[in-house]
PDB file of C-alpha atoms in Angstrom:
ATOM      1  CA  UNK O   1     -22.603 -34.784   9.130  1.00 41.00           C
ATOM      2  CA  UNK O   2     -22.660 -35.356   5.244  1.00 44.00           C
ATOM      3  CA  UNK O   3     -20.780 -34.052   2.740  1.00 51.00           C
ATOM      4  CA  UNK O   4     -23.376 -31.212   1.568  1.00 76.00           C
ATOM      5  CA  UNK O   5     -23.762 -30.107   5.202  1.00 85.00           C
ATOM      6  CA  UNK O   6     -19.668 -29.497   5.635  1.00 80.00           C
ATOM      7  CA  UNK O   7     -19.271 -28.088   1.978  1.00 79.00           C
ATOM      8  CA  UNK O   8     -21.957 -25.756   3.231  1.00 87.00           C
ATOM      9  CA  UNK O   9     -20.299 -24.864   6.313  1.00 87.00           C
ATOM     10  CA  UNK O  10     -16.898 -24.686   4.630  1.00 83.00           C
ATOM     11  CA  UNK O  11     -18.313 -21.511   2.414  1.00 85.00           C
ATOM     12  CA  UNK O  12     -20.238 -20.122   5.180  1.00 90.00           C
ATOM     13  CA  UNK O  13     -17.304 -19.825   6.795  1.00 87.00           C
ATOM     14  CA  UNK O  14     -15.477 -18.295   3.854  1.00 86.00           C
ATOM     15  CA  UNK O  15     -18.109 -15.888   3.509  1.00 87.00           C
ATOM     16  CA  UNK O  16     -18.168 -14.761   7.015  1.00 90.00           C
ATOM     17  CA  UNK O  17     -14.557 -14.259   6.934  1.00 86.00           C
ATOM     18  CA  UNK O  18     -15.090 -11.835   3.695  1.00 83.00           C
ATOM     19  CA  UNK O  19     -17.738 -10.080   5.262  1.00 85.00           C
ATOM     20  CA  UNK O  20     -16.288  -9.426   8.228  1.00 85.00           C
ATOM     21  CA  UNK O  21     -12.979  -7.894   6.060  1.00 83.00           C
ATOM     22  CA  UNK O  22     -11.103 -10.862   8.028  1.00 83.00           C
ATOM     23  CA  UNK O  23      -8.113 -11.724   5.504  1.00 85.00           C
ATOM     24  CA  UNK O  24      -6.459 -13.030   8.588  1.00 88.00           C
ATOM     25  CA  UNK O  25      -8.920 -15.417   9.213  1.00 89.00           C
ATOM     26  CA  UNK O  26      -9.220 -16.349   5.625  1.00 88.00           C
ATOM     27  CA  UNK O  27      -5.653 -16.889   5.500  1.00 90.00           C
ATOM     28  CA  UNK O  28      -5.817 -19.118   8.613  1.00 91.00           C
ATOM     29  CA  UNK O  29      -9.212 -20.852   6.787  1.00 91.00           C
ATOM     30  CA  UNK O  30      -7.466 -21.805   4.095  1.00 92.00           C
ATOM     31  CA  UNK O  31      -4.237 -23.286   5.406  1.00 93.00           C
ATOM     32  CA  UNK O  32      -6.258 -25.083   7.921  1.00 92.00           C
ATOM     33  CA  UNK O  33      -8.811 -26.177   5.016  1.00 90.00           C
ATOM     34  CA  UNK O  34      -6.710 -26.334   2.206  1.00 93.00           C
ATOM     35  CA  UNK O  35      -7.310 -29.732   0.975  1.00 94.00           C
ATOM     36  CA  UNK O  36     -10.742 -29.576   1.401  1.00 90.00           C
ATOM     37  CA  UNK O  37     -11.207 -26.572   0.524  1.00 92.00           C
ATOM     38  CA  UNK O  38      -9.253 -27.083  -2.950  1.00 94.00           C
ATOM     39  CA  UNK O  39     -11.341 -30.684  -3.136  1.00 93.00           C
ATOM     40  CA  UNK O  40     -15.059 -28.574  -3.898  1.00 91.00           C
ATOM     41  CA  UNK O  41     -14.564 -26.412  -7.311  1.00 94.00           C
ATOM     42  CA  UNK O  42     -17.020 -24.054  -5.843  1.00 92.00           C
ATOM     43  CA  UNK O  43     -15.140 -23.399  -2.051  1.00 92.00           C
ATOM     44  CA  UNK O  44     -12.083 -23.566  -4.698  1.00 95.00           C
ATOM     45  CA  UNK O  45     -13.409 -20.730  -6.286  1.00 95.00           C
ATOM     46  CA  UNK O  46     -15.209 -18.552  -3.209  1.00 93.00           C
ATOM     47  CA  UNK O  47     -11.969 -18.808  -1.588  1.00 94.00           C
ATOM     48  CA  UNK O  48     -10.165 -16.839  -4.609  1.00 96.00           C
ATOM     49  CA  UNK O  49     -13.128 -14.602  -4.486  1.00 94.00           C
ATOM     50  CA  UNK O  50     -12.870 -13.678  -0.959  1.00 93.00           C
ATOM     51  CA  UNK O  51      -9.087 -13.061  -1.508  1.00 94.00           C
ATOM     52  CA  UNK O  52     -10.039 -10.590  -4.079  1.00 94.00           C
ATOM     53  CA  UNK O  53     -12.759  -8.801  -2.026  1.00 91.00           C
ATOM     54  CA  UNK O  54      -9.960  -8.600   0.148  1.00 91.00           C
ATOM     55  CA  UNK O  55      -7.473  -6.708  -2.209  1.00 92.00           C
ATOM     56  CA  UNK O  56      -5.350  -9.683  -1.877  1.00 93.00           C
ATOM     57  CA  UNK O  57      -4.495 -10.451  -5.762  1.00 95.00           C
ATOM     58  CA  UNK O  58      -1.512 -11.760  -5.020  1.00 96.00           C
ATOM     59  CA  UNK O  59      -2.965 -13.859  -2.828  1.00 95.00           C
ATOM     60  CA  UNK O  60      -5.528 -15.252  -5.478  1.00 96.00           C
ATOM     61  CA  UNK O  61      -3.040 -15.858  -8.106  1.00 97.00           C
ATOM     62  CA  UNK O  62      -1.416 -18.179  -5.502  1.00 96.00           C
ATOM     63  CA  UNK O  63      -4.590 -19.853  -4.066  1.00 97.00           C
ATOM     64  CA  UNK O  64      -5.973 -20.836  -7.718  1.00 98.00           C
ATOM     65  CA  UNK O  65      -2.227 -21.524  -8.751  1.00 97.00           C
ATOM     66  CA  UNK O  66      -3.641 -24.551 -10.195  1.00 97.00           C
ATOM     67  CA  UNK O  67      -6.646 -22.129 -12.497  1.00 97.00           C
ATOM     68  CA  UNK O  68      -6.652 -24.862 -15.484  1.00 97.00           C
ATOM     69  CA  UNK O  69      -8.380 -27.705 -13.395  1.00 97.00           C
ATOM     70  CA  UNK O  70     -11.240 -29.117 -15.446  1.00 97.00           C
ATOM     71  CA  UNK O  71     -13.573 -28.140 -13.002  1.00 96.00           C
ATOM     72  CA  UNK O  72     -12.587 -24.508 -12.154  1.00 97.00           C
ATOM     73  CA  UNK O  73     -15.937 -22.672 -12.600  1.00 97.00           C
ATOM     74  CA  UNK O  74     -16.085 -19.835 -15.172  1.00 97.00           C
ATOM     75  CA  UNK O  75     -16.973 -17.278 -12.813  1.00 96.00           C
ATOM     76  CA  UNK O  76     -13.604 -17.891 -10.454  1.00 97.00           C
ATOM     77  CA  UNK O  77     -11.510 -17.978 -13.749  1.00 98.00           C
ATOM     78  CA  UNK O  78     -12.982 -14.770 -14.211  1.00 96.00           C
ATOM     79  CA  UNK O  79     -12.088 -13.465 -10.804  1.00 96.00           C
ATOM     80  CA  UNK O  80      -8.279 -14.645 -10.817  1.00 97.00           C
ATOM     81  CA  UNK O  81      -7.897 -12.894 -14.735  1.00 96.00           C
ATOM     82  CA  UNK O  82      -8.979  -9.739 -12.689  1.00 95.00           C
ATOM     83  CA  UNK O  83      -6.567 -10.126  -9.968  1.00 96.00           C
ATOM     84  CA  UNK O  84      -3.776 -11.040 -12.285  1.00 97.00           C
ATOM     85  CA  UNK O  85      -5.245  -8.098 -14.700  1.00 94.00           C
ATOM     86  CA  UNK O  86      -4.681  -6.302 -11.163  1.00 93.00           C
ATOM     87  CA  UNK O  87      -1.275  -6.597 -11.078  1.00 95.00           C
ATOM     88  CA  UNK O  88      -0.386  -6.214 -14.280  1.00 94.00           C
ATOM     89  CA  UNK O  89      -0.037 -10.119 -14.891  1.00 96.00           C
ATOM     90  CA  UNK O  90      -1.835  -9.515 -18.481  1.00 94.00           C
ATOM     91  CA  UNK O  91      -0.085 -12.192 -20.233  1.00 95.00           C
ATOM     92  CA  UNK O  92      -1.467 -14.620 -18.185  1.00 97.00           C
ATOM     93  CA  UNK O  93      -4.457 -13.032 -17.704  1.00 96.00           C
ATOM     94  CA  UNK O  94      -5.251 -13.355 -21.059  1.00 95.00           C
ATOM     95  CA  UNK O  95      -4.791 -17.496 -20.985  1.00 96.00           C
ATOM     96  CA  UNK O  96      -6.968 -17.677 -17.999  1.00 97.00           C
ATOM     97  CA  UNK O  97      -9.686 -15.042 -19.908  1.00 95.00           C
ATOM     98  CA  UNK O  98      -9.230 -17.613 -22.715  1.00 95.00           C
ATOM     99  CA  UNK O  99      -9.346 -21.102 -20.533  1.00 97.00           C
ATOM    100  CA  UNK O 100     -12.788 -19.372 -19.530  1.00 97.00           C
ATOM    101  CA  UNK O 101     -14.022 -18.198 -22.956  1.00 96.00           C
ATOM    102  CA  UNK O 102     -13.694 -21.603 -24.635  1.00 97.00           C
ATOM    103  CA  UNK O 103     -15.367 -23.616 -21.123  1.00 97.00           C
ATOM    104  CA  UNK O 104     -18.386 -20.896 -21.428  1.00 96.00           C
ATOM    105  CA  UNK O 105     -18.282 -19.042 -25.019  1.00 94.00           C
ATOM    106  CA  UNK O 106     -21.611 -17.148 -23.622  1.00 91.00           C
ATOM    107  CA  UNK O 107     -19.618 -15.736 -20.334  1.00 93.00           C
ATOM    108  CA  UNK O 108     -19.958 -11.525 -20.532  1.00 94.00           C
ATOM    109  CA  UNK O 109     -16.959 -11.003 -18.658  1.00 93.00           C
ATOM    110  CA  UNK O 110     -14.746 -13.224 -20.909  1.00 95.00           C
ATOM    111  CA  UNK O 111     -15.949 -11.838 -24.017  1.00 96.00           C
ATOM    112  CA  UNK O 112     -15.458  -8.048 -22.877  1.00 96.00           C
ATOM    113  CA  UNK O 113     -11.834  -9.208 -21.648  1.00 94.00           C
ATOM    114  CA  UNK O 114     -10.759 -11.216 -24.945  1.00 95.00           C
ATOM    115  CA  UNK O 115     -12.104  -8.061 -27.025  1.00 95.00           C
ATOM    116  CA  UNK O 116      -9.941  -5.930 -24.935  1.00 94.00           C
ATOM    117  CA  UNK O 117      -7.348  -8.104 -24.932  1.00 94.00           C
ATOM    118  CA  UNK O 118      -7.496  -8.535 -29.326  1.00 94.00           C
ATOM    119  CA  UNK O 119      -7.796  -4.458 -29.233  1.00 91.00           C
ATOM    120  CA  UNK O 120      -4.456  -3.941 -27.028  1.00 89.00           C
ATOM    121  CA  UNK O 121      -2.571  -6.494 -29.591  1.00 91.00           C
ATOM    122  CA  UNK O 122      -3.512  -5.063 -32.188  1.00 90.00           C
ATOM    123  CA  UNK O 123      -6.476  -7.588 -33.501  1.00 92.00           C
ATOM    124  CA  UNK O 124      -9.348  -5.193 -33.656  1.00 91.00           C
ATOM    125  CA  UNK O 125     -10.952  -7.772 -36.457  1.00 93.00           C
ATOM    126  CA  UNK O 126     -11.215 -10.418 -33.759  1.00 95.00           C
ATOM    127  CA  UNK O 127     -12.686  -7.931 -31.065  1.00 95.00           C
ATOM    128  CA  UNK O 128     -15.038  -6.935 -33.429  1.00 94.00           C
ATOM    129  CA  UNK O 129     -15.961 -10.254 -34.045  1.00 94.00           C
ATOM    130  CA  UNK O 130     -16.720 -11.111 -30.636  1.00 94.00           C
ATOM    131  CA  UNK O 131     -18.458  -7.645 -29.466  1.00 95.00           C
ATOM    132  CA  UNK O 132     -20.473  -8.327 -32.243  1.00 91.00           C
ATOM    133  CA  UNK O 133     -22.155 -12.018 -31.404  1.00 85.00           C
ATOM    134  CA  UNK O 134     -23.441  -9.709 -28.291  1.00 90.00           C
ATOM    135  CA  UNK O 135     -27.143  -9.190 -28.879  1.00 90.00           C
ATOM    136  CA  UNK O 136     -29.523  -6.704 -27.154  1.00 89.00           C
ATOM    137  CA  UNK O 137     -30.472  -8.410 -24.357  1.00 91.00           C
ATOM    138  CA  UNK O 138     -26.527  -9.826 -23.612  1.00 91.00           C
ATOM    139  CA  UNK O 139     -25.661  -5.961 -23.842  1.00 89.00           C
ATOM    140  CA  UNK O 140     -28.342  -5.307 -20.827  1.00 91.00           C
ATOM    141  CA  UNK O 141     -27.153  -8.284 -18.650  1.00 93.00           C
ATOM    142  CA  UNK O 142     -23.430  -6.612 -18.670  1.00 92.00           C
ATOM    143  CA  UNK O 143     -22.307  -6.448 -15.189  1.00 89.00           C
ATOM    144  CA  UNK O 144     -21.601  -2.164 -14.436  1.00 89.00           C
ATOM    145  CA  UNK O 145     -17.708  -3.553 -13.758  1.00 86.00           C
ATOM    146  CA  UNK O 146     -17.478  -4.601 -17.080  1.00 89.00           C
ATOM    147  CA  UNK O 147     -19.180  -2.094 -19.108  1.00 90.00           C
ATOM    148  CA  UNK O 148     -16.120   0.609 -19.114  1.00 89.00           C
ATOM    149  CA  UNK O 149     -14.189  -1.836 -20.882  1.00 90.00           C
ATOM    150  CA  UNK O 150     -16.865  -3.155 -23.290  1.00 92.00           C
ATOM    151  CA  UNK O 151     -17.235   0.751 -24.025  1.00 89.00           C
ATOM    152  CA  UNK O 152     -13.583   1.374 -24.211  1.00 88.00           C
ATOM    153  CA  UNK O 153     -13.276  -1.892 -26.332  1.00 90.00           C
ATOM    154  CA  UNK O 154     -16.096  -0.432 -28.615  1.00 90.00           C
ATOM    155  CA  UNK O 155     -14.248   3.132 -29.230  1.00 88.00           C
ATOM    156  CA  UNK O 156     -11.157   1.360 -30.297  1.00 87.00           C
ATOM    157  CA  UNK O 157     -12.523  -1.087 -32.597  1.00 89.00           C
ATOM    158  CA  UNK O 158     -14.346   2.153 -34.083  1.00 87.00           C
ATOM    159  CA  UNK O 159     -11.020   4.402 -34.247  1.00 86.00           C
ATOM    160  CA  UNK O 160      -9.499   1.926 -35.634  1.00 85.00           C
ATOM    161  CA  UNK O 161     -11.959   1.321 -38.567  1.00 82.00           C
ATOM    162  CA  UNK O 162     -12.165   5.088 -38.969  1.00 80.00           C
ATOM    163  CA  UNK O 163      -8.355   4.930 -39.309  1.00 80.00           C
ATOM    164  CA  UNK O 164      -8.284   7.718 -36.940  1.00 73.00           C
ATOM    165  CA  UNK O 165      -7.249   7.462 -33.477  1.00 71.00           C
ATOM    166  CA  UNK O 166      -9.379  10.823 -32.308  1.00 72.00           C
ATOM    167  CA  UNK O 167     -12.359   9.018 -32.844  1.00 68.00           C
ATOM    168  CA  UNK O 168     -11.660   7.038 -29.748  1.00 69.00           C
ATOM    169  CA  UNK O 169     -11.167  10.214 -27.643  1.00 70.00           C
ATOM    170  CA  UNK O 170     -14.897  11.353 -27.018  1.00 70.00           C
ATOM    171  CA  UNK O 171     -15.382   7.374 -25.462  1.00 62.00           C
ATOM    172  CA  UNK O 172     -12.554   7.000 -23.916  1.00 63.00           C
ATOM    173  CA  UNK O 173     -13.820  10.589 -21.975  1.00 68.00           C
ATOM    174  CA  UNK O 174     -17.012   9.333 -21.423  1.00 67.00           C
ATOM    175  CA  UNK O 175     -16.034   6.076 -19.920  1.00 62.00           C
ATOM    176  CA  UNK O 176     -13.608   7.836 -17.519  1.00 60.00           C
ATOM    177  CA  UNK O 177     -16.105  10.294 -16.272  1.00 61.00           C
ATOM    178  CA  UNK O 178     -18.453   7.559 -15.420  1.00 61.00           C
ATOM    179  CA  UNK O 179     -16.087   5.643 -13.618  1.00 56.00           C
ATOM    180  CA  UNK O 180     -15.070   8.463 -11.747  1.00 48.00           C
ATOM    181  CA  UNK O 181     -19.003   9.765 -10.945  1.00 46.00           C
ATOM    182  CA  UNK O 182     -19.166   6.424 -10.274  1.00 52.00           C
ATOM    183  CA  UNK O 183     -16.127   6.390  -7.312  1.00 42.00           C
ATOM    184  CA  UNK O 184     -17.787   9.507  -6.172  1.00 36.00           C
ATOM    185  CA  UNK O 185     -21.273   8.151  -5.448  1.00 36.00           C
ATOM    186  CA  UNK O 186     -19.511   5.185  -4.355  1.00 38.00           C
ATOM    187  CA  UNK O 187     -17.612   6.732  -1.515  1.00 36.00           C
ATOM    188  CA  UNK O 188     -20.666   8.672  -0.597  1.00 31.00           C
ATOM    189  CA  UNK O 189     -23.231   6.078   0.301  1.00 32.00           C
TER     190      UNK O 189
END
């Protein structure tokens, strides 16, 4: 069997484990697997997803303990900043938001998170700067995950310019209404 054909039954296995809601056989996947596993950036990286599907954050930050590998993909980056963001890991959530920001300075979910991340310290000027390289069609293509925060982001860059911290109020409102309509419709399907 060639390489292709056992990286492809490595991650169907990882998937099936996910699907299934099996975190004990992921577990037991990737101790069994973990050198190969770790060997393919891409099983690397479905691996830390699957943990996350999973609710098992602190289980991610552990698996992609080694995050800063030249060829961690954007997208799993992305994944372990939200587990770390998750459990209130935001320092380093922030380095691994950057890592994938500079690798992929087009990547949605970076963007939203370094804006957020400029807002919360206080650097409005540099969220503004990057919420506003997004054009139209970028603005479409955000995932409905991200667009709270991109929203959230948006009403504190514009409080802040208004010099008037009300002004964030009527987004901040909005944005927690749809979430929660969203939950709602969520548990009801």
């Amino acid at each position: 069997v060639g390489r292709d054909a056992v990286g492809s039954l490595r991650m169907a296995l990882l998937e099936w484990a996910v699907d299934k809601a099996e975190a004990l056989t992921l577990r037991k996947l990737l101790r069994r697997f973990d050198k190969a596993f770790r060997a393919d950036p891409d099983i690397w990286g479905q691996a830390g997803y699957g943990l996350l599907t999973l609710g098992r954050c602190d289980e991610v930050r552990r698996w992609m303990h080694d995050w800063q590998r030249e060829d961690a993909p954007v997208w799993a980056l992305d994944n372990l900043a939200l587990a770390l963001r998750m459990r209130s890991r935001d320092r380093l959530a922030m380095q691994v938001s950057a890592l994938s920001l500079a690798r992929d300075p087009a990547n949605l979910d970076a963007v939203i998170w370094a804006a957020v991340d400029a807002v919360v310290e206080g650097r409005p000027g540099d969220a503004r700067a990057l919420l506003g390289g997004l054009s139209a069609p970028q603005r479409q293509q955000v995932r409905p995950y991200s667009l709270p925060f991109l929203k959230m982001a948006e009403a504190a860059i514009e409080a802040t310019a208004a010099g008037d911290a009300g002004v964030a109020v009527p987004g901040f409102r909005d944005q927690r209404r749809n979430s929660a309509n969203d939950a709602l419709l969520t548990r009801t399907r």
